[in-house]
PDB file of C-alpha atoms and ligand atoms in Angstrom:
ATOM      1  CA  MET A1096      -8.278 -16.465-120.825  1.00  0.00           C
ATOM      2  CA  SER A1097      -7.130 -18.471-123.847  1.00  0.00           C
ATOM      3  CA  ARG A1098      -9.386 -20.420-125.688  1.00  0.00           C
ATOM      4  CA  ALA A1099      -7.974 -23.629-124.698  1.00  0.00           C
ATOM      5  CA  ALA A1100      -8.210 -22.549-121.199  1.00  0.00           C
ATOM      6  CA  GLU A1101     -11.714 -21.437-121.708  1.00  0.00           C
ATOM      7  CA  SER A1102     -13.331 -24.730-122.832  1.00  0.00           C
ATOM      8  CA  GLU A1103     -11.358 -26.597-120.176  1.00  0.00           C
ATOM      9  CA  SER A1104     -12.857 -24.171-117.955  1.00  0.00           C
ATOM     10  CA  VAL A1105     -16.393 -24.963-118.858  1.00  0.00           C
ATOM     11  CA  THR A1106     -15.815 -28.532-119.067  1.00  0.00           C
ATOM     12  CA  ARG A1107     -14.817 -28.774-115.451  1.00  0.00           C
ATOM     13  CA  ALA A1108     -17.966 -26.380-114.303  1.00  0.00           C
ATOM     14  CA  ALA A1109     -19.916 -29.099-116.213  1.00  0.00           C
ATOM     15  CA  GLN A1110     -18.301 -31.919-114.486  1.00  0.00           C
ATOM     16  CA  ASN A1111     -18.298 -30.013-110.835  1.00  0.00           C
ATOM     17  CA  ARG A1112     -22.314 -30.435-111.629  1.00  0.00           C
ATOM     18  CA  GLY A1113     -21.974 -33.840-111.670  1.00  0.00           C
ATOM     19  CA  ILE A1114     -22.322 -33.880-115.657  1.00  0.00           C
ATOM     20  CA  ILE A1115     -21.071 -36.872-117.204  1.00  0.00           C
ATOM     21  CA  LEU A1116     -19.410 -35.894-120.439  1.00  0.00           C
ATOM     22  CA  LYS A1117     -19.406 -38.379-123.383  1.00  0.00           C
ATOM     23  CA  SER A1118     -16.521 -39.749-125.668  1.00  0.00           C
ATOM     24  CA  ARG A1119     -16.744 -39.821-129.209  1.00  0.00           C
ATOM     25  CA  ARG A1120     -17.139 -43.615-128.882  1.00  0.00           C
ATOM     26  CA  GLU A1121     -19.664 -43.585-126.180  1.00  0.00           C
ATOM     27  CA  ILE A1122     -21.635 -41.072-128.364  1.00  0.00           C
ATOM     28  CA  GLU A1123     -21.652 -43.969-131.377  1.00  0.00           C
ATOM     29  CA  LEU A1124     -22.560 -46.145-128.632  1.00  0.00           C
ATOM     30  CA  MET A1125     -25.835 -44.207-127.417  1.00  0.00           C
ATOM     31  CA  ARG A1126     -26.366 -43.917-131.362  1.00  0.00           C
ATOM     32  CA  ASN A1127     -26.453 -47.532-131.783  1.00  0.00           C
ATOM     33  CA  ALA A1128     -28.994 -47.516-128.760  1.00  0.00           C
ATOM     34  CA  GLY A1129     -31.105 -44.561-130.349  1.00  0.00           C
ATOM     35  CA  ARG A1130     -31.287 -46.592-133.759  1.00  0.00           C
ATOM     36  CA  VAL A1131     -33.020 -49.668-132.093  1.00  0.00           C
ATOM     37  CA  VAL A1132     -35.438 -47.079-130.499  1.00  0.00           C
ATOM     38  CA  HIS A1133     -36.035 -45.089-133.346  1.00  0.00           C
ATOM     39  CA  GLY A1134     -36.873 -48.787-135.132  1.00  0.00           C
ATOM     40  CA  VAL A1135     -39.535 -49.111-131.986  1.00  0.00           C
ATOM     41  CA  LEU A1136     -41.276 -45.895-132.417  1.00  0.00           C
ATOM     42  CA  SER A1137     -40.899 -46.160-136.369  1.00  0.00           C
ATOM     43  CA  ARG A1138     -43.199 -49.969-135.624  1.00  0.00           C
ATOM     44  CA  MET A1139     -45.400 -48.040-133.733  1.00  0.00           C
ATOM     45  CA  ARG A1140     -46.306 -45.261-135.953  1.00  0.00           C
ATOM     46  CA  GLU A1141     -47.117 -47.936-138.337  1.00  0.00           C
ATOM     47  CA  LEU A1142     -48.860 -50.260-136.018  1.00  0.00           C
ATOM     48  CA  ALA A1143     -51.079 -47.718-134.054  1.00  0.00           C
ATOM     49  CA  GLY A1144     -54.473 -47.537-135.319  1.00  0.00           C
ATOM     50  CA  PRO A1145     -57.981 -47.654-134.506  1.00  0.00           C
ATOM     51  CA  GLY A1146     -58.449 -51.166-132.863  1.00  0.00           C
ATOM     52  CA  VAL A1147     -55.193 -51.477-131.587  1.00  0.00           C
ATOM     53  CA  THR A1148     -54.399 -52.241-127.929  1.00  0.00           C
ATOM     54  CA  THR A1149     -51.637 -50.409-126.191  1.00  0.00           C
ATOM     55  CA  ILE A1150     -50.690 -54.012-124.595  1.00  0.00           C
ATOM     56  CA  GLU A1151     -50.371 -55.044-128.356  1.00  0.00           C
ATOM     57  CA  LEU A1152     -47.810 -52.303-129.106  1.00  0.00           C
ATOM     58  CA  ASN A1153     -45.722 -53.093-126.144  1.00  0.00           C
ATOM     59  CA  ALA A1154     -45.236 -56.993-127.192  1.00  0.00           C
ATOM     60  CA  VAL A1155     -44.173 -55.920-130.328  1.00  0.00           C
ATOM     61  CA  ALA A1156     -41.718 -53.295-128.897  1.00  0.00           C
ATOM     62  CA  GLU A1157     -40.738 -55.954-126.938  1.00  0.00           C
ATOM     63  CA  GLU A1158     -39.574 -58.221-129.475  1.00  0.00           C
ATOM     64  CA  LEU A1159     -37.794 -55.574-131.276  1.00  0.00           C
ATOM     65  CA  ILE A1160     -35.728 -54.525-128.270  1.00  0.00           C
ATOM     66  CA  ALA A1161     -35.043 -58.279-127.443  1.00  0.00           C
ATOM     67  CA  GLU A1162     -34.117 -58.849-130.956  1.00  0.00           C
ATOM     68  CA  ALA A1163     -31.683 -56.046-131.294  1.00  0.00           C
ATOM     69  CA  GLY A1164     -29.997 -57.498-128.217  1.00  0.00           C
ATOM     70  CA  GLY A1165     -31.014 -54.205-125.869  1.00  0.00           C
ATOM     71  CA  VAL A1166     -32.672 -53.952-122.793  1.00  0.00           C
ATOM     72  CA  ALA A1167     -35.814 -52.387-121.902  1.00  0.00           C
ATOM     73  CA  LEU A1168     -34.913 -49.487-119.778  1.00  0.00           C
ATOM     74  CA  PHE A1169     -37.983 -48.694-118.237  1.00  0.00           C
ATOM     75  CA  LYS A1170     -39.228 -52.171-116.942  1.00  0.00           C
ATOM     76  CA  GLY A1171     -38.633 -52.411-113.423  1.00  0.00           C
ATOM     77  CA  VAL A1172     -38.420 -48.738-112.716  1.00  0.00           C
ATOM     78  CA  GLU A1173     -39.504 -47.736-109.114  1.00  0.00           C
ATOM     79  CA  ASN A1174     -41.446 -44.390-108.696  1.00  0.00           C
ATOM     80  CA  PRO A1175     -42.118 -43.154-104.958  1.00  0.00           C
ATOM     81  CA  GLN A1176     -45.858 -42.442-105.574  1.00  0.00           C
ATOM     82  CA  ALA A1177     -46.209 -45.848-107.629  1.00  0.00           C
ATOM     83  CA  ARG A1178     -47.614 -49.037-106.109  1.00  0.00           C
ATOM     84  CA  PHE A1179     -45.167 -51.282-107.726  1.00  0.00           C
ATOM     85  CA  PRO A1180     -42.307 -50.974-110.501  1.00  0.00           C
ATOM     86  CA  PHE A1181     -42.969 -50.308-113.844  1.00  0.00           C
ATOM     87  CA  PRO A1182     -43.945 -53.370-115.361  1.00  0.00           C
ATOM     88  CA  ALA A1183     -43.426 -52.711-119.621  1.00  0.00           C
ATOM     89  CA  ALA A1184     -41.189 -51.545-122.239  1.00  0.00           C
ATOM     90  CA  LEU A1185     -42.903 -48.813-123.487  1.00  0.00           C
ATOM     91  CA  CYS A1186     -44.971 -46.092-121.872  1.00  0.00           C
ATOM     92  CA  THR A1187     -48.198 -45.547-123.929  1.00  0.00           C
ATOM     93  CA  SER A1188     -50.025 -42.432-122.509  1.00  0.00           C
ATOM     94  CA  VAL A1189     -53.063 -41.687-124.299  1.00  0.00           C
ATOM     95  CA  ASN A1190     -55.216 -38.771-124.648  1.00  0.00           C
ATOM     96  CA  GLU A1191     -54.936 -36.843-121.120  1.00  0.00           C
ATOM     97  CA  GLU A1192     -52.210 -39.284-119.787  1.00  0.00           C
ATOM     98  CA  LEU A1193     -49.164 -37.106-120.357  1.00  0.00           C
ATOM     99  CA  VAL A1194     -46.335 -39.779-119.376  1.00  0.00           C
ATOM    100  CA  HIS A1195     -45.715 -43.090-117.685  1.00  0.00           C
ATOM    101  CA  GLY A1196     -48.878 -45.090-119.041  1.00  0.00           C
ATOM    102  CA  ILE A1197     -48.948 -48.634-118.454  1.00  0.00           C
ATOM    103  CA  PRO A1198     -49.752 -50.801-121.649  1.00  0.00           C
ATOM    104  CA  SER A1199     -53.092 -52.461-121.119  1.00  0.00           C
ATOM    105  CA  ASP A1200     -55.962 -53.778-122.830  1.00  0.00           C
ATOM    106  CA  ARG A1201     -57.335 -50.397-123.912  1.00  0.00           C
ATOM    107  CA  VAL A1202     -58.306 -49.976-127.562  1.00  0.00           C
ATOM    108  CA  LEU A1203     -57.171 -47.174-129.161  1.00  0.00           C
ATOM    109  CA  ARG A1204     -60.035 -45.341-131.005  1.00  0.00           C
ATOM    110  CA  GLU A1205     -60.417 -42.867-133.991  1.00  0.00           C
ATOM    111  CA  GLY A1206     -59.619 -39.614-132.521  1.00  0.00           C
ATOM    112  CA  ASP A1207     -57.232 -40.598-129.713  1.00  0.00           C
ATOM    113  CA  VAL A1208     -53.990 -39.614-129.347  1.00  0.00           C
ATOM    114  CA  VAL A1209     -51.287 -42.138-127.609  1.00  0.00           C
ATOM    115  CA  SER A1210     -47.868 -40.791-126.744  1.00  0.00           C
ATOM    116  CA  ILE A1211     -45.245 -43.509-126.792  1.00  0.00           C
ATOM    117  CA  ASP A1212     -41.804 -43.342-125.057  1.00  0.00           C
ATOM    118  CA  CYS A1213     -39.190 -45.997-125.544  1.00  0.00           C
ATOM    119  CA  GLY A1214     -35.688 -46.353-123.801  1.00  0.00           C
ATOM    120  CA  VAL A1215     -33.443 -48.865-124.724  1.00  0.00           C
ATOM    121  CA  ARG A1216     -30.176 -50.167-123.046  1.00  0.00           C
ATOM    122  CA  LEU A1217     -27.409 -51.613-125.979  1.00  0.00           C
ATOM    123  CA  LYS A1218     -23.892 -52.499-124.999  1.00  0.00           C
ATOM    124  CA  GLY A1219     -24.320 -50.550-121.640  1.00  0.00           C
ATOM    125  CA  TYR A1220     -25.468 -47.031-123.146  1.00  0.00           C
ATOM    126  CA  CYS A1221     -29.064 -46.054-123.154  1.00  0.00           C
ATOM    127  CA  GLY A1222     -31.207 -44.546-126.027  1.00  0.00           C
ATOM    128  CA  ASP A1223     -34.418 -42.471-124.846  1.00  0.00           C
ATOM    129  CA  SER A1224     -36.930 -40.962-127.148  1.00  0.00           C
ATOM    130  CA  ALA A1225     -40.805 -40.367-127.466  1.00  0.00           C
ATOM    131  CA  THR A1226     -43.259 -39.565-129.939  1.00  0.00           C
ATOM    132  CA  THR A1227     -47.400 -38.820-130.055  1.00  0.00           C
ATOM    133  CA  ILE A1228     -49.117 -40.236-132.223  1.00  0.00           C
ATOM    134  CA  ALA A1229     -52.617 -39.414-134.041  1.00  0.00           C
ATOM    135  CA  ILE A1230     -55.530 -42.433-134.131  1.00  0.00           C
ATOM    136  CA  GLY A1231     -56.898 -41.647-137.444  1.00  0.00           C
ATOM    137  CA  THR A1232     -58.608 -38.427-137.625  1.00  0.00           C
ATOM    138  CA  VAL A1233     -57.963 -36.311-134.337  1.00  0.00           C
ATOM    139  CA  SER A1234     -59.858 -32.890-133.664  1.00  0.00           C
ATOM    140  CA  LYS A1235     -57.912 -29.410-135.174  1.00  0.00           C
ATOM    141  CA  ARG A1236     -57.257 -28.237-131.763  1.00  0.00           C
ATOM    142  CA  VAL A1237     -55.595 -31.649-130.816  1.00  0.00           C
ATOM    143  CA  GLY A1238     -53.328 -31.811-134.049  1.00  0.00           C
ATOM    144  CA  ARG A1239     -52.135 -28.461-133.330  1.00  0.00           C
ATOM    145  CA  LEU A1240     -51.187 -29.874-129.855  1.00  0.00           C
ATOM    146  CA  LEU A1241     -49.348 -32.302-131.469  1.00  0.00           C
ATOM    147  CA  ASP A1242     -47.638 -30.263-133.843  1.00  0.00           C
ATOM    148  CA  VAL A1243     -46.764 -27.372-131.356  1.00  0.00           C
ATOM    149  CA  THR A1244     -45.159 -30.257-128.774  1.00  0.00           C
ATOM    150  CA  ASN A1245     -43.081 -31.538-131.719  1.00  0.00           C
ATOM    151  CA  GLY A1246     -42.244 -27.956-132.993  1.00  0.00           C
ATOM    152  CA  ALA A1247     -40.702 -26.841-129.573  1.00  0.00           C
ATOM    153  CA  LEU A1248     -38.508 -30.001-129.927  1.00  0.00           C
ATOM    154  CA  ASP A1249     -37.300 -29.273-133.159  1.00  0.00           C
ATOM    155  CA  LEU A1250     -36.947 -25.286-132.028  1.00  0.00           C
ATOM    156  CA  ALA A1251     -34.953 -26.567-128.753  1.00  0.00           C
ATOM    157  CA  ILE A1252     -32.701 -28.814-131.184  1.00  0.00           C
ATOM    158  CA  SER A1253     -32.148 -26.320-133.727  1.00  0.00           C
ATOM    159  CA  LEU A1254     -31.005 -23.945-130.512  1.00  0.00           C
ATOM    160  CA  VAL A1255     -28.118 -26.465-129.090  1.00  0.00           C
ATOM    161  CA  ARG A1256     -24.789 -25.085-129.484  1.00  0.00           C
ATOM    162  CA  PRO A1257     -22.082 -25.180-127.434  1.00  0.00           C
ATOM    163  CA  GLY A1258     -21.674 -21.947-124.851  1.00  0.00           C
ATOM    164  CA  ARG A1259     -25.793 -21.028-124.686  1.00  0.00           C
ATOM    165  CA  MET A1260     -27.251 -21.411-121.340  1.00  0.00           C
ATOM    166  CA  TRP A1261     -29.966 -24.179-121.422  1.00  0.00           C
ATOM    167  CA  SER A1262     -32.127 -21.398-119.604  1.00  0.00           C
ATOM    168  CA  GLU A1263     -32.058 -19.564-123.021  1.00  0.00           C
ATOM    169  CA  VAL A1264     -33.251 -23.020-125.136  1.00  0.00           C
ATOM    170  CA  ALA A1265     -35.967 -23.391-122.466  1.00  0.00           C
ATOM    171  CA  LYS A1266     -37.528 -20.082-122.714  1.00  0.00           C
ATOM    172  CA  GLU A1267     -37.592 -20.063-126.303  1.00  0.00           C
ATOM    173  CA  MET A1268     -39.481 -23.370-125.896  1.00  0.00           C
ATOM    174  CA  GLN A1269     -41.998 -21.973-123.548  1.00  0.00           C
ATOM    175  CA  ALA A1270     -42.808 -19.094-125.338  1.00  0.00           C
ATOM    176  CA  PHE A1271     -43.267 -21.065-128.564  1.00  0.00           C
ATOM    177  CA  VAL A1272     -45.850 -23.034-126.545  1.00  0.00           C
ATOM    178  CA  GLU A1273     -47.666 -20.250-124.658  1.00  0.00           C
ATOM    179  CA  ARG A1274     -48.119 -18.402-127.970  1.00  0.00           C
ATOM    180  CA  GLU A1275     -50.515 -20.877-129.006  1.00  0.00           C
ATOM    181  CA  GLY A1276     -52.326 -21.160-125.661  1.00  0.00           C
ATOM    182  CA  MET A1277     -50.997 -24.088-124.449  1.00  0.00           C
ATOM    183  CA  ALA A1278     -48.960 -25.211-121.438  1.00  0.00           C
ATOM    184  CA  VAL A1279     -45.395 -26.394-120.838  1.00  0.00           C
ATOM    185  CA  VAL A1280     -45.383 -29.039-118.050  1.00  0.00           C
ATOM    186  CA  ARG A1281     -43.307 -28.109-114.885  1.00  0.00           C
ATOM    187  CA  ASP A1282     -43.416 -31.297-112.706  1.00  0.00           C
ATOM    188  CA  PHE A1283     -41.317 -33.562-115.413  1.00  0.00           C
ATOM    189  CA  VAL A1284     -38.278 -32.604-117.154  1.00  0.00           C
ATOM    190  CA  GLY A1285     -35.819 -33.681-119.519  1.00  0.00           C
ATOM    191  CA  HIS A1286     -32.826 -35.426-118.316  1.00  0.00           C
ATOM    192  CA  GLY A1287     -28.947 -36.342-118.977  1.00  0.00           C
ATOM    193  CA  ILE A1288     -28.137 -39.352-120.162  1.00  0.00           C
ATOM    194  CA  GLY A1289     -25.360 -42.250-120.792  1.00  0.00           C
ATOM    195  CA  ARG A1290     -24.965 -45.437-119.067  1.00  0.00           C
ATOM    196  CA  GLU A1291     -27.777 -44.412-117.156  1.00  0.00           C
ATOM    197  CA  MET A1292     -31.308 -43.333-118.354  1.00  0.00           C
ATOM    198  CA  HIS A1293     -31.034 -40.782-115.704  1.00  0.00           C
ATOM    199  CA  GLU A1294     -28.401 -38.382-115.169  1.00  0.00           C
ATOM    200  CA  GLU A1295     -27.577 -35.021-114.462  1.00  0.00           C
ATOM    201  CA  PRO A1296     -28.580 -32.155-115.176  1.00  0.00           C
ATOM    202  CA  LYS A1297     -32.157 -31.542-114.896  1.00  0.00           C
ATOM    203  CA  VAL A1298     -33.150 -30.258-118.393  1.00  0.00           C
ATOM    204  CA  PRO A1299     -36.381 -28.250-117.882  1.00  0.00           C
ATOM    205  CA  ASN A1300     -38.798 -27.005-120.686  1.00  0.00           C
ATOM    206  CA  TYR A1301     -39.802 -23.960-119.266  1.00  0.00           C
ATOM    207  CA  TRP A1302     -37.896 -21.264-117.264  1.00  0.00           C
ATOM    208  CA  ASP A1303     -38.722 -18.856-114.032  1.00  0.00           C
ATOM    209  CA  ARG A1304     -36.900 -17.521-111.088  1.00  0.00           C
ATOM    210  CA  ALA A1305     -36.993 -20.711-109.207  1.00  0.00           C
ATOM    211  CA  GLN A1306     -35.018 -22.591-111.872  1.00  0.00           C
ATOM    212  CA  ARG A1307     -31.816 -20.251-111.989  1.00  0.00           C
ATOM    213  CA  ARG A1308     -29.746 -22.651-109.503  1.00  0.00           C
ATOM    214  CA  LEU A1309     -30.571 -25.402-112.414  1.00  0.00           C
ATOM    215  CA  ASP A1310     -29.075 -23.407-115.020  1.00  0.00           C
ATOM    216  CA  PHE A1311     -25.984 -24.798-117.072  1.00  0.00           C
ATOM    217  CA  GLU A1312     -23.995 -24.054-120.088  1.00  0.00           C
ATOM    218  CA  LEU A1313     -24.247 -26.367-123.333  1.00  0.00           C
ATOM    219  CA  VAL A1314     -20.848 -28.074-123.828  1.00  0.00           C
ATOM    220  CA  PRO A1315     -19.634 -30.513-126.423  1.00  0.00           C
ATOM    221  CA  ASN A1316     -19.904 -34.178-125.539  1.00  0.00           C
ATOM    222  CA  MET A1317     -22.982 -33.606-123.045  1.00  0.00           C
ATOM    223  CA  VAL A1318     -25.995 -35.728-124.147  1.00  0.00           C
ATOM    224  CA  LEU A1319     -29.381 -34.837-123.152  1.00  0.00           C
ATOM    225  CA  ALA A1320     -32.706 -36.137-123.487  1.00  0.00           C
ATOM    226  CA  VAL A1321     -34.782 -33.348-124.475  1.00  0.00           C
ATOM    227  CA  GLU A1322     -38.551 -33.733-123.918  1.00  0.00           C
ATOM    228  CA  PRO A1323     -41.124 -30.946-124.091  1.00  0.00           C
ATOM    229  CA  MET A1324     -44.466 -32.246-122.346  1.00  0.00           C
ATOM    230  CA  VAL A1325     -47.242 -30.036-123.351  1.00  0.00           C
ATOM    231  CA  ASN A1326     -50.941 -29.723-122.292  1.00  0.00           C
ATOM    232  CA  LEU A1327     -53.825 -28.276-124.119  1.00  0.00           C
ATOM    233  CA  GLY A1328     -55.050 -26.473-120.592  1.00  0.00           C
ATOM    234  CA  THR A1329     -53.572 -26.150-117.155  1.00  0.00           C
ATOM    235  CA  HIS A1330     -49.901 -27.118-116.831  1.00  0.00           C
ATOM    236  CA  ASP A1331     -50.705 -29.170-113.568  1.00  0.00           C
ATOM    237  CA  VAL A1332     -50.953 -32.842-113.552  1.00  0.00           C
ATOM    238  CA  SER A1333     -51.519 -35.902-111.000  1.00  0.00           C
ATOM    239  CA  TYR A1334     -51.282 -39.542-110.930  1.00  0.00           C
ATOM    240  CA  SER A1335     -53.930 -41.746-111.718  1.00  0.00           C
ATOM    241  CA  GLY A1336     -54.761 -45.289-113.438  1.00  0.00           C
ATOM    242  CA  GLU A1337     -52.923 -48.424-112.664  1.00  0.00           C
ATOM    243  CA  GLY A1338     -50.639 -48.629-109.885  1.00  0.00           C
ATOM    244  CA  ARG A1339     -50.539 -44.646-109.703  1.00  0.00           C
ATOM    245  CA  TRP A1340     -48.302 -44.836-112.600  1.00  0.00           C
ATOM    246  CA  ALA A1341     -49.804 -42.795-115.237  1.00  0.00           C
ATOM    247  CA  VAL A1342     -49.534 -39.020-114.871  1.00  0.00           C
ATOM    248  CA  VAL A1343     -52.840 -37.492-116.190  1.00  0.00           C
ATOM    249  CA  THR A1344     -53.728 -33.747-116.897  1.00  0.00           C
ATOM    250  CA  GLY A1345     -55.238 -31.670-114.080  1.00  0.00           C
ATOM    251  CA  ASP A1346     -58.329 -30.610-116.184  1.00  0.00           C
ATOM    252  CA  GLY A1347     -58.785 -33.809-118.353  1.00  0.00           C
ATOM    253  CA  GLN A1348     -57.783 -32.350-121.751  1.00  0.00           C
ATOM    254  CA  CYS A1349     -55.334 -33.519-123.976  1.00  0.00           C
ATOM    255  CA  ALA A1350     -51.522 -33.934-123.636  1.00  0.00           C
ATOM    256  CA  ALA A1351     -48.661 -34.727-125.828  1.00  0.00           C
ATOM    257  CA  HIS A1352     -44.969 -35.490-125.456  1.00  0.00           C
ATOM    258  CA  PHE A1353     -41.818 -35.603-127.926  1.00  0.00           C
ATOM    259  CA  GLU A1354     -38.209 -36.609-127.228  1.00  0.00           C
ATOM    260  CA  HIS A1355     -34.910 -37.150-128.660  1.00  0.00           C
ATOM    261  CA  THR A1356     -31.352 -37.841-127.314  1.00  0.00           C
ATOM    262  CA  VAL A1357     -29.101 -35.168-128.656  1.00  0.00           C
ATOM    263  CA  ALA A1358     -25.407 -34.708-128.124  1.00  0.00           C
ATOM    264  CA  VAL A1359     -23.844 -31.193-128.197  1.00  0.00           C
ATOM    265  CA  THR A1360     -21.323 -31.415-130.736  1.00  0.00           C
ATOM    266  CA  SER A1361     -18.308 -29.188-131.040  1.00  0.00           C
ATOM    267  CA  ASN A1362     -20.494 -26.435-133.828  1.00  0.00           C
ATOM    268  CA  GLY A1363     -23.968 -27.746-132.591  1.00  0.00           C
ATOM    269  CA  VAL A1364     -25.937 -30.510-132.070  1.00  0.00           C
ATOM    270  CA  ASP A1365     -26.177 -34.300-133.008  1.00  0.00           C
ATOM    271  CA  VAL A1366     -29.463 -36.173-132.905  1.00  0.00           C
ATOM    272  CA  LEU A1367     -29.306 -39.854-131.543  1.00  0.00           C
ATOM    273  CA  THR A1368     -32.303 -41.151-132.019  1.00  0.00           C
ATOM    274  CA  ASP A1369     -33.766 -39.585-135.478  1.00  0.00           C
ATOM    275  CA  GLY A1370     -32.614 -43.121-137.266  1.00  0.00           C
ATOM    276  CA  ASN A1371     -29.424 -41.644-138.794  1.00  0.00           C
TER     277      ASN A1371
HETATM  278 MG1   MG B2385     -38.385 -40.983-122.697  1.00  0.00          MG
HETATM  279 MG1   MG B2386     -36.487 -39.096-121.046  1.00  0.00          MG
END
């Protein structure tokens, strides 16, 4: 097959999987949404400290998103196991909470970690990113958890290039985390993103035989939200807290979550939520 025919055939294969490839213009619109998300998360890093509540953080995030003319993507999202639609702009997940924590009057204390996940739609296109912030000084092991989870995201981004199968990236992320004696969460994965926050494909952070039918080839103009979720102990999780929204670790140990929205380019990767 010629190079052109080959690239046409991988593009078709992606489209057959329901994956919506983006135009250059659409990727720029997603970058604009990503800049708003990046601005929110940067402000959260400045504000999150001992004595601050997660509802205060959410209020600032809502203001910043509204000022930018954006729409908070998480507000109103429904989830089959939850008792009501998600009520806030941010997911704020503290310590053993992995994702989907509802901002509340919980006061952050020295030694806590809080994962802050933010999604924004601007001019019809979405950006999604998350970071986990240490409150004051955290234990050595929890500090390592944050470094390893962020490191897994950096590793994945460094491996994204056209022609590579996602399974190769997922296996590397999993090996990187497991070498540290930590566990990659199975029940939640990254996702395609575009006009909608959740599009095809599913983007797991681990790999096993059961995942084989989900594998896909990275193709230019594919946009993915890559989001490793790592637990210090077991990879098992369950639901708890207000409205059964928060996902918590099965053994009560700490979890961390980092995420970027990234576009596959003709020769590598373009991170859309790093503020550039
Ligand atoms: Mg997110
Ligand atoms: Mg996401």
